[in-house]
GROMACS .gro file of C-alpha atoms in nm:
model
  442
    1UNK     CA    1  15.725  -2.407   5.866
    2UNK     CA    2  15.831  -2.692   5.639
    3UNK     CA    3  15.524  -2.867   5.478
    4UNK     CA    4  15.555  -3.261   5.323
    5UNK     CA    5  15.552  -3.297   4.974
    6UNK     CA    6  15.135  -3.509   5.001
    7UNK     CA    7  15.052  -3.190   5.142
    8UNK     CA    8  15.232  -2.942   4.889
    9UNK     CA    9  15.050  -3.158   4.614
   10UNK     CA   10  14.727  -3.150   4.749
   11UNK     CA   11  14.676  -2.777   4.805
   12UNK     CA   12  14.813  -2.750   4.463
   13UNK     CA   13  14.524  -2.975   4.323
   14UNK     CA   14  14.225  -2.797   4.528
   15UNK     CA   15  14.410  -2.490   4.414
   16UNK     CA   16  14.457  -2.363   4.778
   17UNK     CA   17  14.424  -2.486   5.157
   18UNK     CA   18  14.194  -2.249   5.267
   19UNK     CA   19  13.905  -2.519   5.430
   20UNK     CA   20  13.975  -2.800   5.243
   21UNK     CA   21  14.236  -2.927   5.447
   22UNK     CA   22  14.194  -2.982   5.774
   23UNK     CA   23  14.512  -3.195   5.912
   24UNK     CA   24  14.862  -3.361   5.815
   25UNK     CA   25  14.968  -3.698   5.895
   26UNK     CA   26  15.024  -3.690   6.292
   27UNK     CA   27  14.666  -3.527   6.400
   28UNK     CA   28  14.839  -3.169   6.318
   29UNK     CA   29  14.605  -2.828   6.246
   30UNK     CA   30  14.674  -2.762   5.970
   31UNK     CA   31  14.570  -2.303   5.865
   32UNK     CA   32  14.706  -2.170   5.555
   33UNK     CA   33  14.763  -1.772   5.679
   34UNK     CA   34  14.782  -1.472   5.506
   35UNK     CA   35  14.986  -1.170   5.583
   36UNK     CA   36  15.335  -1.231   5.503
   37UNK     CA   37  15.552  -0.978   5.324
   38UNK     CA   38  15.684  -0.952   4.991
   39UNK     CA   39  16.074  -1.110   4.969
   40UNK     CA   40  16.079  -0.666   4.868
   41UNK     CA   41  16.065  -0.618   5.226
   42UNK     CA   42  16.375  -0.799   5.402
   43UNK     CA   43  16.324  -0.700   5.795
   44UNK     CA   44  15.904  -0.752   5.828
   45UNK     CA   45  15.977  -1.082   5.598
   46UNK     CA   46  16.229  -1.226   5.824
   47UNK     CA   47  16.069  -1.149   6.097
   48UNK     CA   48  15.733  -1.286   5.972
   49UNK     CA   49  15.898  -1.557   5.873
   50UNK     CA   50  16.125  -1.668   6.222
   51UNK     CA   51  15.817  -1.587   6.422
   52UNK     CA   52  15.587  -1.876   6.191
   53UNK     CA   53  15.888  -2.082   6.276
   54UNK     CA   54  15.896  -1.989   6.716
   55UNK     CA   55  15.543  -1.998   6.679
   56UNK     CA   56  15.495  -2.408   6.546
   57UNK     CA   57  15.782  -2.461   6.726
   58UNK     CA   58  15.588  -2.343   7.037
   59UNK     CA   59  15.244  -2.519   6.903
   60UNK     CA   60  15.370  -2.835   6.732
   61UNK     CA   61  15.001  -2.908   6.669
   62UNK     CA   62  15.011  -2.655   6.488
   63UNK     CA   63  15.064  -2.585   6.139
   64UNK     CA   64  15.133  -2.271   5.956
   65UNK     CA   65  15.027  -2.194   5.559
   66UNK     CA   66  15.254  -1.825   5.491
   67UNK     CA   67  15.110  -1.671   5.155
   68UNK     CA   68  15.151  -1.368   5.076
   69UNK     CA   69  14.973  -1.077   5.071
   70UNK     CA   70  14.634  -0.881   5.179
   71UNK     CA   71  14.311  -0.805   5.084
   72UNK     CA   72  14.142  -0.776   4.774
   73UNK     CA   73  13.747  -0.644   4.772
   74UNK     CA   74  13.777  -0.653   4.389
   75UNK     CA   75  13.895  -1.093   4.368
   76UNK     CA   76  13.786  -1.200   4.807
   77UNK     CA   77  13.414  -1.368   4.693
   78UNK     CA   78  13.607  -1.565   4.461
   79UNK     CA   79  13.834  -1.644   4.648
   80UNK     CA   80  13.579  -1.801   4.863
   81UNK     CA   81  13.361  -1.941   4.658
   82UNK     CA   82  13.682  -2.147   4.450
   83UNK     CA   83  13.814  -2.227   4.779
   84UNK     CA   84  14.159  -2.080   4.779
   85UNK     CA   85  14.056  -1.822   5.097
   86UNK     CA   86  14.348  -1.818   5.323
   87UNK     CA   87  14.220  -1.901   5.667
   88UNK     CA   88  14.273  -1.667   5.888
   89UNK     CA   89  14.224  -1.303   5.662
   90UNK     CA   90  14.410  -0.980   5.666
   91UNK     CA   91  14.166  -0.691   5.672
   92UNK     CA   92  14.134  -0.271   5.698
   93UNK     CA   93  13.891  -0.212   5.855
   94UNK     CA   94  13.686  -0.074   5.584
   95UNK     CA   95  13.632  -0.411   5.548
   96UNK     CA   96  13.472  -0.646   5.807
   97UNK     CA   97  13.082  -0.482   5.723
   98UNK     CA   98  12.964  -0.621   5.438
   99UNK     CA   99  13.180  -0.963   5.536
  100UNK     CA  100  12.995  -0.984   5.846
  101UNK     CA  101  12.644  -0.874   5.625
  102UNK     CA  102  12.700  -1.145   5.296
  103UNK     CA  103  12.812  -1.392   5.605
  104UNK     CA  104  13.161  -1.393   5.432
  105UNK     CA  105  13.343  -1.442   5.823
  106UNK     CA  106  13.396  -1.728   6.039
  107UNK     CA  107  13.175  -1.677   6.418
  108UNK     CA  108  13.457  -1.654   6.664
  109UNK     CA  109  13.169  -1.488   6.997
  110UNK     CA  110  13.242  -1.849   7.093
  111UNK     CA  111  13.602  -1.845   7.070
  112UNK     CA  112  13.748  -1.467   7.194
  113UNK     CA  113  13.654  -1.539   7.548
  114UNK     CA  114  13.953  -1.754   7.495
  115UNK     CA  115  14.220  -1.533   7.377
  116UNK     CA  116  14.467  -1.331   7.603
  117UNK     CA  117  14.414  -0.982   7.687
  118UNK     CA  118  14.130  -0.933   7.534
  119UNK     CA  119  13.966  -0.762   7.715
  120UNK     CA  120  14.207  -0.528   7.707
  121UNK     CA  121  14.204  -0.361   7.334
  122UNK     CA  122  14.011  -0.045   7.265
  123UNK     CA  123  13.615  -0.079   7.247
  124UNK     CA  124  13.647   0.133   6.939
  125UNK     CA  125  13.821  -0.116   6.760
  126UNK     CA  126  13.660  -0.450   6.895
  127UNK     CA  127  13.366  -0.226   6.761
  128UNK     CA  128  13.496  -0.275   6.407
  129UNK     CA  129  13.426  -0.668   6.429
  130UNK     CA  130  13.137  -0.652   6.620
  131UNK     CA  131  12.792  -0.687   6.480
  132UNK     CA  132  12.496  -0.735   6.739
  133UNK     CA  133  12.704  -0.823   7.049
  134UNK     CA  134  12.888  -1.071   6.712
  135UNK     CA  135  13.224  -1.091   6.713
  136UNK     CA  136  13.389  -1.217   6.409
  137UNK     CA  137  13.769  -1.069   6.372
  138UNK     CA  138  14.048  -0.855   6.621
  139UNK     CA  139  14.214  -0.536   6.523
  140UNK     CA  140  14.596  -0.599   6.527
  141UNK     CA  141  14.733  -0.280   6.481
  142UNK     CA  142  14.512   0.136   6.383
  143UNK     CA  143  14.572   0.453   6.311
  144UNK     CA  144  14.417   0.785   6.389
  145UNK     CA  145  14.535   1.088   6.237
  146UNK     CA  146  14.713   1.356   6.360
  147UNK     CA  147  14.946   1.738   6.299
  148UNK     CA  148  15.268   1.695   6.161
  149UNK     CA  149  15.484   1.914   6.202
  150UNK     CA  150  15.842   2.063   6.153
  151UNK     CA  151  15.970   2.135   6.530
  152UNK     CA  152  16.294   2.270   6.374
  153UNK     CA  153  16.089   2.531   6.158
  154UNK     CA  154  15.820   2.583   6.468
  155UNK     CA  155  16.196   2.760   6.665
  156UNK     CA  156  16.270   2.954   6.314
  157UNK     CA  157  15.926   3.126   6.349
  158UNK     CA  158  15.930   3.124   6.679
  159UNK     CA  159  15.715   2.931   6.831
  160UNK     CA  160  15.737   2.642   7.058
  161UNK     CA  161  15.747   2.258   6.943
  162UNK     CA  162  15.675   2.142   7.290
  163UNK     CA  163  15.371   2.310   7.265
  164UNK     CA  164  15.190   2.184   6.953
  165UNK     CA  165  14.865   2.369   6.834
  166UNK     CA  166  14.524   2.245   6.937
  167UNK     CA  167  14.330   2.400   6.752
  168UNK     CA  168  14.226   2.492   6.415
  169UNK     CA  169  14.297   2.874   6.508
  170UNK     CA  170  14.600   2.802   6.701
  171UNK     CA  171  14.759   2.625   6.354
  172UNK     CA  172  14.577   2.967   6.142
  173UNK     CA  173  14.787   3.152   6.394
  174UNK     CA  174  15.141   2.919   6.314
  175UNK     CA  175  15.092   2.857   5.981
  176UNK     CA  176  15.032   3.281   5.991
  177UNK     CA  177  15.419   3.260   6.176
  178UNK     CA  178  15.582   3.033   6.001
  179UNK     CA  179  15.491   3.200   5.613
  180UNK     CA  180  15.658   3.525   5.740
  181UNK     CA  181  15.956   3.298   5.827
  182UNK     CA  182  15.988   3.147   5.517
  183UNK     CA  183  15.843   2.840   5.428
  184UNK     CA  184  15.525   2.711   5.337
  185UNK     CA  185  15.252   2.699   5.690
  186UNK     CA  186  15.026   2.484   5.599
  187UNK     CA  187  15.028   2.219   5.304
  188UNK     CA  188  14.673   2.054   5.169
  189UNK     CA  189  14.629   1.711   4.954
  190UNK     CA  190  14.349   1.771   4.679
  191UNK     CA  191  14.423   1.475   4.405
  192UNK     CA  192  14.393   1.118   4.393
  193UNK     CA  193  14.116   1.084   4.584
  194UNK     CA  194  14.329   1.221   4.861
  195UNK     CA  195  14.166   1.536   4.934
  196UNK     CA  196  13.894   1.390   4.993
  197UNK     CA  197  14.055   1.132   5.238
  198UNK     CA  198  14.164   1.422   5.408
  199UNK     CA  199  13.824   1.683   5.350
  200UNK     CA  200  13.673   1.374   5.549
  201UNK     CA  201  13.938   1.396   5.786
  202UNK     CA  202  13.926   1.735   5.831
  203UNK     CA  203  13.485   1.697   5.856
  204UNK     CA  204  13.575   1.479   6.209
  205UNK     CA  205  13.785   1.675   6.380
  206UNK     CA  206  13.528   1.983   6.328
  207UNK     CA  207  13.364   1.733   6.548
  208UNK     CA  208  13.093   1.667   6.152
  209UNK     CA  209  13.139   1.346   5.931
  210UNK     CA  210  13.105   1.221   5.573
  211UNK     CA  211  12.793   1.028   5.547
  212UNK     CA  212  12.518   0.930   5.801
  213UNK     CA  213  12.306   0.619   5.882
  214UNK     CA  214  11.934   0.717   5.790
  215UNK     CA  215  11.735   0.368   5.839
  216UNK     CA  216  11.912   0.075   5.599
  217UNK     CA  217  12.065   0.364   5.383
  218UNK     CA  218  12.359   0.640   5.350
  219UNK     CA  219  12.275   0.977   5.372
  220UNK     CA  220  12.534   1.258   5.265
  221UNK     CA  221  12.630   1.480   5.571
  222UNK     CA  222  12.851   1.691   5.500
  223UNK     CA  223  12.668   1.998   5.320
  224UNK     CA  224  12.580   2.187   5.689
  225UNK     CA  225  12.838   2.399   5.972
  226UNK     CA  226  13.035   2.215   5.927
  227UNK     CA  227  13.109   2.089   5.592
  228UNK     CA  228  13.086   2.549   5.526
  229UNK     CA  229  13.322   2.588   5.754
  230UNK     CA  230  13.608   2.270   5.683
  231UNK     CA  231  13.611   2.509   5.351
  232UNK     CA  232  13.702   2.832   5.535
  233UNK     CA  233  13.922   2.708   5.730
  234UNK     CA  234  14.083   2.653   5.457
  235UNK     CA  235  13.983   2.946   5.264
  236UNK     CA  236  14.094   3.178   5.586
  237UNK     CA  237  14.470   3.017   5.540
  238UNK     CA  238  14.523   2.978   5.190
  239UNK     CA  239  14.377   3.326   5.074
  240UNK     CA  240  14.294   3.520   5.331
  241UNK     CA  241  14.698   3.442   5.483
  242UNK     CA  242  14.866   3.282   5.192
  243UNK     CA  243  15.006   3.069   5.485
  244UNK     CA  244  14.906   2.719   5.163
  245UNK     CA  245  15.139   2.880   4.947
  246UNK     CA  246  15.096   2.895   4.549
  247UNK     CA  247  15.115   2.506   4.413
  248UNK     CA  248  14.853   2.350   4.422
  249UNK     CA  249  14.698   1.994   4.422
  250UNK     CA  250  14.927   1.819   4.602
  251UNK     CA  251  14.914   1.435   4.719
  252UNK     CA  252  15.125   1.287   4.983
  253UNK     CA  253  15.406   1.276   4.780
  254UNK     CA  254  15.426   1.600   4.694
  255UNK     CA  255  15.410   1.694   5.101
  256UNK     CA  256  15.670   1.467   5.229
  257UNK     CA  257  15.933   1.601   4.996
  258UNK     CA  258  15.794   1.942   5.085
  259UNK     CA  259  15.806   1.813   5.505
  260UNK     CA  260  16.185   1.694   5.455
  261UNK     CA  261  16.329   1.932   5.258
  262UNK     CA  262  16.292   2.186   5.520
  263UNK     CA  263  16.050   2.440   5.281
  264UNK     CA  264  15.645   2.339   5.531
  265UNK     CA  265  15.529   2.404   5.869
  266UNK     CA  266  15.276   2.124   5.901
  267UNK     CA  267  15.016   1.905   5.749
  268UNK     CA  268  14.744   1.639   5.849
  269UNK     CA  269  14.873   1.288   5.879
  270UNK     CA  270  14.940   0.984   6.081
  271UNK     CA  271  15.209   0.849   6.275
  272UNK     CA  272  15.430   0.640   5.954
  273UNK     CA  273  15.462   0.897   5.755
  274UNK     CA  274  15.746   1.068   6.011
  275UNK     CA  275  15.913   0.760   5.910
  276UNK     CA  276  15.806   0.785   5.571
  277UNK     CA  277  15.974   1.152   5.548
  278UNK     CA  278  16.298   1.019   5.722
  279UNK     CA  279  16.377   0.796   5.520
  280UNK     CA  280  16.289   0.811   5.175
  281UNK     CA  281  16.384   1.210   5.243
  282UNK     CA  282  16.698   1.200   5.456
  283UNK     CA  283  16.455   1.387   5.764
  284UNK     CA  284  16.569   1.341   6.085
  285UNK     CA  285  16.360   1.151   6.439
  286UNK     CA  286  16.527   1.463   6.650
  287UNK     CA  287  16.432   1.803   6.298
  288UNK     CA  288  15.883   1.709   6.371
  289UNK     CA  289  15.620   1.657   6.613
  290UNK     CA  290  15.375   1.466   6.623
  291UNK     CA  291  14.952   1.667   6.776
  292UNK     CA  292  14.664   1.533   6.803
  293UNK     CA  293  14.339   1.683   6.545
  294UNK     CA  294  14.301   1.997   6.670
  295UNK     CA  295  13.971   2.011   6.845
  296UNK     CA  296  13.971   1.652   6.892
  297UNK     CA  297  13.616   1.663   6.838
  298UNK     CA  298  13.685   1.357   6.633
  299UNK     CA  299  13.965   1.207   6.408
  300UNK     CA  300  13.938   0.936   6.103
  301UNK     CA  301  14.084   0.542   6.232
  302UNK     CA  302  14.165   0.375   6.053
  303UNK     CA  303  14.376  -0.029   6.112
  304UNK     CA  304  14.364  -0.358   5.951
  305UNK     CA  305  14.266  -0.681   6.192
  306UNK     CA  306  14.234  -1.051   6.095
  307UNK     CA  307  13.928  -1.233   5.997
  308UNK     CA  308  13.901  -1.621   5.981
  309UNK     CA  309  13.732  -1.840   5.674
  310UNK     CA  310  13.364  -1.930   5.740
  311UNK     CA  311  13.398  -2.240   5.631
  312UNK     CA  312  13.703  -2.260   5.858
  313UNK     CA  313  13.626  -2.608   6.098
  314UNK     CA  314  13.671  -2.518   6.520
  315UNK     CA  315  14.021  -2.654   6.532
  316UNK     CA  316  14.131  -2.471   6.274
  317UNK     CA  317  13.929  -2.124   6.489
  318UNK     CA  318  14.105  -2.274   6.797
  319UNK     CA  319  14.423  -2.220   6.633
  320UNK     CA  320  14.365  -1.904   6.382
  321UNK     CA  321  14.350  -1.732   6.674
  322UNK     CA  322  14.612  -1.827   6.905
  323UNK     CA  323  14.815  -1.755   6.627
  324UNK     CA  324  14.700  -1.380   6.607
  325UNK     CA  325  14.671  -1.333   6.942
  326UNK     CA  326  15.108  -1.501   6.974
  327UNK     CA  327  15.164  -1.212   6.680
  328UNK     CA  328  14.929  -0.949   6.672
  329UNK     CA  329  14.835  -0.896   6.988
  330UNK     CA  330  15.100  -1.042   7.272
  331UNK     CA  331  15.245  -0.758   7.541
  332UNK     CA  332  15.393  -1.095   7.680
  333UNK     CA  333  15.668  -1.060   7.376
  334UNK     CA  334  15.658  -0.715   7.348
  335UNK     CA  335  15.935  -0.644   7.485
  336UNK     CA  336  16.135  -0.959   7.259
  337UNK     CA  337  15.995  -0.744   7.014
  338UNK     CA  338  16.176  -0.370   7.048
  339UNK     CA  339  16.456  -0.504   7.232
  340UNK     CA  340  16.457  -0.736   6.847
  341UNK     CA  341  16.451  -0.370   6.577
  342UNK     CA  342  16.667  -0.180   6.784
  343UNK     CA  343  16.927  -0.445   6.759
  344UNK     CA  344  16.852  -0.476   6.397
  345UNK     CA  345  16.873  -0.080   6.246
  346UNK     CA  346  16.496  -0.021   6.350
  347UNK     CA  347  16.323   0.276   6.415
  348UNK     CA  348  16.197   0.262   6.828
  349UNK     CA  349  15.969   0.537   6.920
  350UNK     CA  350  15.645   0.623   6.714
  351UNK     CA  351  15.319   0.426   6.759
  352UNK     CA  352  15.347   0.240   6.521
  353UNK     CA  353  15.427  -0.120   6.518
  354UNK     CA  354  15.560  -0.314   6.719
  355UNK     CA  355  15.414  -0.025   6.916
  356UNK     CA  356  14.992  -0.049   6.797
  357UNK     CA  357  14.784   0.142   6.982
  358UNK     CA  358  14.518  -0.111   7.071
  359UNK     CA  359  14.598  -0.127   7.404
  360UNK     CA  360  14.368   0.039   7.716
  361UNK     CA  361  14.454  -0.045   8.095
  362UNK     CA  362  14.815  -0.223   8.198
  363UNK     CA  363  14.956  -0.392   7.846
  364UNK     CA  364  14.897  -0.018   7.787
  365UNK     CA  365  15.103   0.092   8.068
  366UNK     CA  366  15.389  -0.159   7.971
  367UNK     CA  367  15.462  -0.053   7.691
  368UNK     CA  368  15.474   0.284   7.724
  369UNK     CA  369  15.702   0.199   7.972
  370UNK     CA  370  15.887   0.021   7.754
  371UNK     CA  371  15.855   0.210   7.389
  372UNK     CA  372  16.072   0.504   7.623
  373UNK     CA  373  16.323   0.190   7.774
  374UNK     CA  374  16.380   0.077   7.424
  375UNK     CA  375  16.302   0.411   7.152
  376UNK     CA  376  16.587   0.507   6.932
  377UNK     CA  377  16.457   0.893   6.907
  378UNK     CA  378  16.255   1.106   7.120
  379UNK     CA  379  16.015   0.941   7.259
  380UNK     CA  380  15.890   1.263   7.365
  381UNK     CA  381  15.825   1.490   7.014
  382UNK     CA  382  15.555   1.241   6.926
  383UNK     CA  383  15.357   1.288   7.275
  384UNK     CA  384  15.106   1.492   7.237
  385UNK     CA  385  14.949   1.250   6.964
  386UNK     CA  386  14.997   0.966   7.190
  387UNK     CA  387  14.822   1.146   7.458
  388UNK     CA  388  14.487   1.305   7.164
  389UNK     CA  389  14.425   1.025   7.067
  390UNK     CA  390  14.301   0.839   7.390
  391UNK     CA  391  14.056   1.164   7.451
  392UNK     CA  392  13.932   1.236   7.094
  393UNK     CA  393  13.717   0.926   6.932
  394UNK     CA  394  13.808   0.840   6.647
  395UNK     CA  395  13.568   0.681   6.374
  396UNK     CA  396  13.632   0.490   6.003
  397UNK     CA  397  13.548   0.570   5.642
  398UNK     CA  398  13.238   0.653   5.461
  399UNK     CA  399  13.120   0.317   5.264
  400UNK     CA  400  13.281   0.376   4.918
  401UNK     CA  401  13.487   0.587   5.064
  402UNK     CA  402  13.675   0.572   4.700
  403UNK     CA  403  13.370   0.715   4.515
  404UNK     CA  404  13.285   1.016   4.767
  405UNK     CA  405  13.660   1.102   4.851
  406UNK     CA  406  13.647   1.131   4.454
  407UNK     CA  407  13.399   1.349   4.419
  408UNK     CA  408  13.486   1.579   4.735
  409UNK     CA  409  13.904   1.655   4.556
  410UNK     CA  410  13.680   1.848   4.372
  411UNK     CA  411  13.555   2.036   4.637
  412UNK     CA  412  13.899   2.133   4.816
  413UNK     CA  413  14.049   2.203   4.463
  414UNK     CA  414  13.807   2.443   4.360
  415UNK     CA  415  13.869   2.542   4.728
  416UNK     CA  416  14.236   2.595   4.716
  417UNK     CA  417  14.269   2.717   4.324
  418UNK     CA  418  13.965   2.952   4.303
  419UNK     CA  419  13.885   3.215   4.532
  420UNK     CA  420  13.616   3.344   4.435
  421UNK     CA  421  13.438   2.952   4.505
  422UNK     CA  422  13.100   2.894   4.632
  423UNK     CA  423  13.165   2.743   4.886
  424UNK     CA  424  12.794   2.652   4.937
  425UNK     CA  425  12.732   2.574   4.597
  426UNK     CA  426  13.014   2.280   4.525
  427UNK     CA  427  12.898   2.121   4.933
  428UNK     CA  428  12.528   2.114   4.750
  429UNK     CA  429  12.640   1.956   4.435
  430UNK     CA  430  12.917   1.719   4.564
  431UNK     CA  431  12.600   1.630   4.804
  432UNK     CA  432  12.365   1.537   4.493
  433UNK     CA  433  12.710   1.360   4.386
  434UNK     CA  434  12.829   1.148   4.716
  435UNK     CA  435  12.430   1.101   4.704
  436UNK     CA  436  12.329   0.891   4.445
  437UNK     CA  437  12.678   0.656   4.544
  438UNK     CA  438  12.581   0.636   4.929
  439UNK     CA  439  12.216   0.474   4.766
  440UNK     CA  440  12.393   0.178   4.600
  441UNK     CA  441  12.541   0.031   4.941
  442UNK     CA  442  12.306  -0.263   5.067
   0.00000   0.00000   0.00000
């Protein structure tokens, strides 16, 4: 990790050490990598820095230059053009398609064959970084949405916490029982673009989607029977059953607070919500369960990975891939990492890093066995989600997702605040507006 004065001065003079410098004295390959957590995330920062030191010790021919920060689409092109983009850079799953189309990431096709365990990664995750058979990046973590529920409130309502709902009809029935026991049965977001985000999740759960590819362009794909089904189900729970409570216009913090305070039965969430509730709202892992998305016809897929600067030399590409694989995609280091997390009082057992749900085959079996062995929480509470994720196809957010979510917020808000809302009119109006946004996608 230590840099010579000459290298540090060089970084300043070129306004960044991207692909401008290949080697320092001694023949080392110097690569700039981002993704280093900020100082405010003390545990994650310490682990990252320790990993950099260990990697450099094991690979004395590589010198890593870590940078804080992640992907910022607003500044990415300027950084690349100005030589400030790191050699190895973090991306969300929504980023690669546009970067690949603009030729802003290195073609790794001829290199990934030498990356250990690449063949064991889930195909749908590799597909995020693959276009026309060419590979441009590696997935390192992912999430899919599921059903988070209160085991405590299930028990109080006479429901079996070991048998969470598997269909939307079962969710509705459970929500009614939870309401009768004195809590809000089911909650849903509807503001700050989060209503549109979850409407997208609902659409995927019933076998629909928000946008479809139509030749070289996209078209809205929710003003149909699937979209009407989603709004009908929300109306049934909100207005017919009263199981969603009177307070609406909720967002993630509101719902997490309700769950942490013991006032809620269920809501849609990714696994990291469990940890957030425990850490921020003083919940207990024993009190919560996580199930697969109802119906299991589909779910929203999100995640992250790393790509490499298109200006990188072959030496930098090889060193960068070695770092990505060693740190993020390394079943041989899994036990060491779990021991470190457990020894330092970090939670182990949820399907989130360091137990990223990215593997198939033998690495997945190894991970599940080690997860159970080192768990600091009841893994069985979340097994329905893990098992269901293997059967539920995850797909990505639509193009221009945040702009589309803002429009769909209005649809969800109207359905949850107006018992007489005209669902067909809401969907038609949103379709027109979303198509205007999708027309700008190139």
